[in-house]
Amino acid sequence: MEVQLTPETEKKLKDLSTQSGRGTHDLVEDAMAGYFAEVLQAREMLNSRYDDLTRGRVKPIDGEDAFARLKAKTEAVRSRQK
């Protein structure tokens, strides 16, 4: 399989290979494996949350309410820091 990289990314890969003493192939393989593991973990979490929502195990909250709560918490933290 071939992977096309921008010249900047290819330079970074080669520099890292030189610094680490590892081959570029190994570095790309490790990066892709880590990326796929993260995507799988995120997908499983989203599926689980969706199942909780559709089965009624959690109650959805309005987006505006969620934003207002987050804003209030942020303001409270900032006022304590002063």
PDB file of C-alpha atoms in Angstrom:
ATOM      1  CA  MET A   1       0.000   0.000   0.000  1.00  0.00           C
ATOM      2  CA  GLU A   2       1.215   3.486  -0.768  1.00  0.00           C
ATOM      3  CA  VAL A   3       0.478   6.544   1.312  1.00  0.00           C
ATOM      4  CA  GLN A   4       0.825  10.035  -0.108  1.00  0.00           C
ATOM      5  CA  LEU A   5       2.138  12.610   2.351  1.00  0.00           C
ATOM      6  CA  THR A   6       2.638  16.312   1.986  1.00  0.00           C
ATOM      7  CA  PRO A   7       6.293  17.333   1.790  1.00  0.00           C
ATOM      8  CA  GLU A   8       6.032  18.890   5.273  1.00  0.00           C
ATOM      9  CA  THR A   9       4.616  15.710   6.808  1.00  0.00           C
ATOM     10  CA  GLU A  10       7.178  13.557   5.032  1.00  0.00           C
ATOM     11  CA  LYS A  11       9.989  15.743   6.395  1.00  0.00           C
ATOM     12  CA  LYS A  12       8.583  15.455   9.935  1.00  0.00           C
ATOM     13  CA  LEU A  13       8.373  11.676   9.529  1.00  0.00           C
ATOM     14  CA  LYS A  14      11.941  11.431   8.288  1.00  0.00           C
ATOM     15  CA  ASP A  15      13.198  13.725  11.063  1.00  0.00           C
ATOM     16  CA  LEU A  16      11.438  11.627  13.695  1.00  0.00           C
ATOM     17  CA  SER A  17      12.843   8.477  12.143  1.00  0.00           C
ATOM     18  CA  THR A  18      16.350   9.896  12.335  1.00  0.00           C
ATOM     19  CA  GLN A  19      15.899  11.088  15.924  1.00  0.00           C
ATOM     20  CA  SER A  20      14.305   7.882  17.161  1.00  0.00           C
ATOM     21  CA  GLY A  21      16.336   5.398  15.156  1.00  0.00           C
ATOM     22  CA  ARG A  22      13.141   3.722  13.994  1.00  0.00           C
ATOM     23  CA  GLY A  23      12.186   3.177  10.385  1.00  0.00           C
ATOM     24  CA  THR A  24       9.577   5.370   8.770  1.00  0.00           C
ATOM     25  CA  HIS A  25       7.500   2.268   7.999  1.00  0.00           C
ATOM     26  CA  ASP A  26       7.409   1.335  11.704  1.00  0.00           C
ATOM     27  CA  LEU A  27       6.478   4.868  12.735  1.00  0.00           C
ATOM     28  CA  VAL A  28       3.611   5.038  10.232  1.00  0.00           C
ATOM     29  CA  GLU A  29       2.407   1.570  11.246  1.00  0.00           C
ATOM     30  CA  ASP A  30       2.378   2.544  14.941  1.00  0.00           C
ATOM     31  CA  ALA A  31       0.632   5.850  14.219  1.00  0.00           C
ATOM     32  CA  MET A  32      -2.086   4.181  12.166  1.00  0.00           C
ATOM     33  CA  ALA A  33      -2.619   1.422  14.724  1.00  0.00           C
ATOM     34  CA  GLY A  34      -3.007   4.033  17.475  1.00  0.00           C
ATOM     35  CA  TYR A  35      -5.371   6.087  15.352  1.00  0.00           C
ATOM     36  CA  PHE A  36      -7.601   3.114  14.582  1.00  0.00           C
ATOM     37  CA  ALA A  37      -7.669   2.124  18.260  1.00  0.00           C
ATOM     38  CA  GLU A  38      -8.825   5.645  19.179  1.00  0.00           C
ATOM     39  CA  VAL A  39     -11.501   5.677  16.471  1.00  0.00           C
ATOM     40  CA  LEU A  40     -12.797   2.278  17.602  1.00  0.00           C
ATOM     41  CA  GLN A  41     -12.905   3.422  21.230  1.00  0.00           C
ATOM     42  CA  ALA A  42     -14.798   6.604  20.291  1.00  0.00           C
ATOM     43  CA  ARG A  43     -17.240   4.628  18.121  1.00  0.00           C
ATOM     44  CA  GLU A  44     -17.928   2.164  20.959  1.00  0.00           C
ATOM     45  CA  MET A  45     -18.505   5.028  23.403  1.00  0.00           C
ATOM     46  CA  LEU A  46     -20.869   6.809  21.014  1.00  0.00           C
ATOM     47  CA  ASN A  47     -22.788   3.583  20.335  1.00  0.00           C
ATOM     48  CA  SER A  48     -23.111   2.960  24.062  1.00  0.00           C
ATOM     49  CA  ARG A  49     -24.343   6.501  24.712  1.00  0.00           C
ATOM     50  CA  TYR A  50     -26.820   6.240  21.838  1.00  0.00           C
ATOM     51  CA  ASP A  51     -28.123   2.933  23.215  1.00  0.00           C
ATOM     52  CA  ASP A  52     -28.529   4.514  26.671  1.00  0.00           C
ATOM     53  CA  LEU A  53     -30.476   7.371  25.141  1.00  0.00           C
ATOM     54  CA  THR A  54     -32.757   5.268  22.933  1.00  0.00           C
ATOM     55  CA  ARG A  55     -33.506   2.812  25.746  1.00  0.00           C
ATOM     56  CA  GLY A  56     -34.386   5.593  28.166  1.00  0.00           C
ATOM     57  CA  ARG A  57     -31.518   4.925  30.585  1.00  0.00           C
ATOM     58  CA  VAL A  58     -30.497   8.577  30.335  1.00  0.00           C
ATOM     59  CA  LYS A  59     -32.586  11.659  29.793  1.00  0.00           C
ATOM     60  CA  PRO A  60     -31.577  14.063  27.038  1.00  0.00           C
ATOM     61  CA  ILE A  61     -31.068  17.683  27.978  1.00  0.00           C
ATOM     62  CA  ASP A  62     -31.756  20.698  25.834  1.00  0.00           C
ATOM     63  CA  GLY A  63     -28.659  22.104  24.145  1.00  0.00           C
ATOM     64  CA  GLU A  64     -29.410  25.646  25.297  1.00  0.00           C
ATOM     65  CA  ASP A  65     -29.803  24.429  28.897  1.00  0.00           C
ATOM     66  CA  ALA A  66     -26.520  22.523  28.684  1.00  0.00           C
ATOM     67  CA  PHE A  67     -24.719  25.582  27.334  1.00  0.00           C
ATOM     68  CA  ALA A  68     -26.226  27.804  30.050  1.00  0.00           C
ATOM     69  CA  ARG A  69     -25.094  25.370  32.775  1.00  0.00           C
ATOM     70  CA  LEU A  70     -21.587  25.204  31.333  1.00  0.00           C
ATOM     71  CA  LYS A  71     -21.401  28.989  31.095  1.00  0.00           C
ATOM     72  CA  ALA A  72     -22.581  29.374  34.709  1.00  0.00           C
ATOM     73  CA  LYS A  73     -19.964  26.880  35.943  1.00  0.00           C
ATOM     74  CA  THR A  74     -17.239  28.665  34.016  1.00  0.00           C
ATOM     75  CA  GLU A  75     -18.250  32.041  35.405  1.00  0.00           C
ATOM     76  CA  ALA A  76     -18.345  30.620  38.940  1.00  0.00           C
ATOM     77  CA  VAL A  77     -14.816  29.251  38.597  1.00  0.00           C
ATOM     78  CA  ARG A  78     -13.553  32.539  37.173  1.00  0.00           C
ATOM     79  CA  SER A  79     -15.140  34.552  39.996  1.00  0.00           C
ATOM     80  CA  ARG A  80     -13.457  32.308  42.608  1.00  0.00           C
ATOM     81  CA  GLN A  81     -10.074  32.827  40.952  1.00  0.00           C
ATOM     82  CA  LYS A  82     -10.221  36.617  41.337  1.00  0.00           C
TER      83      LYS A  82
END
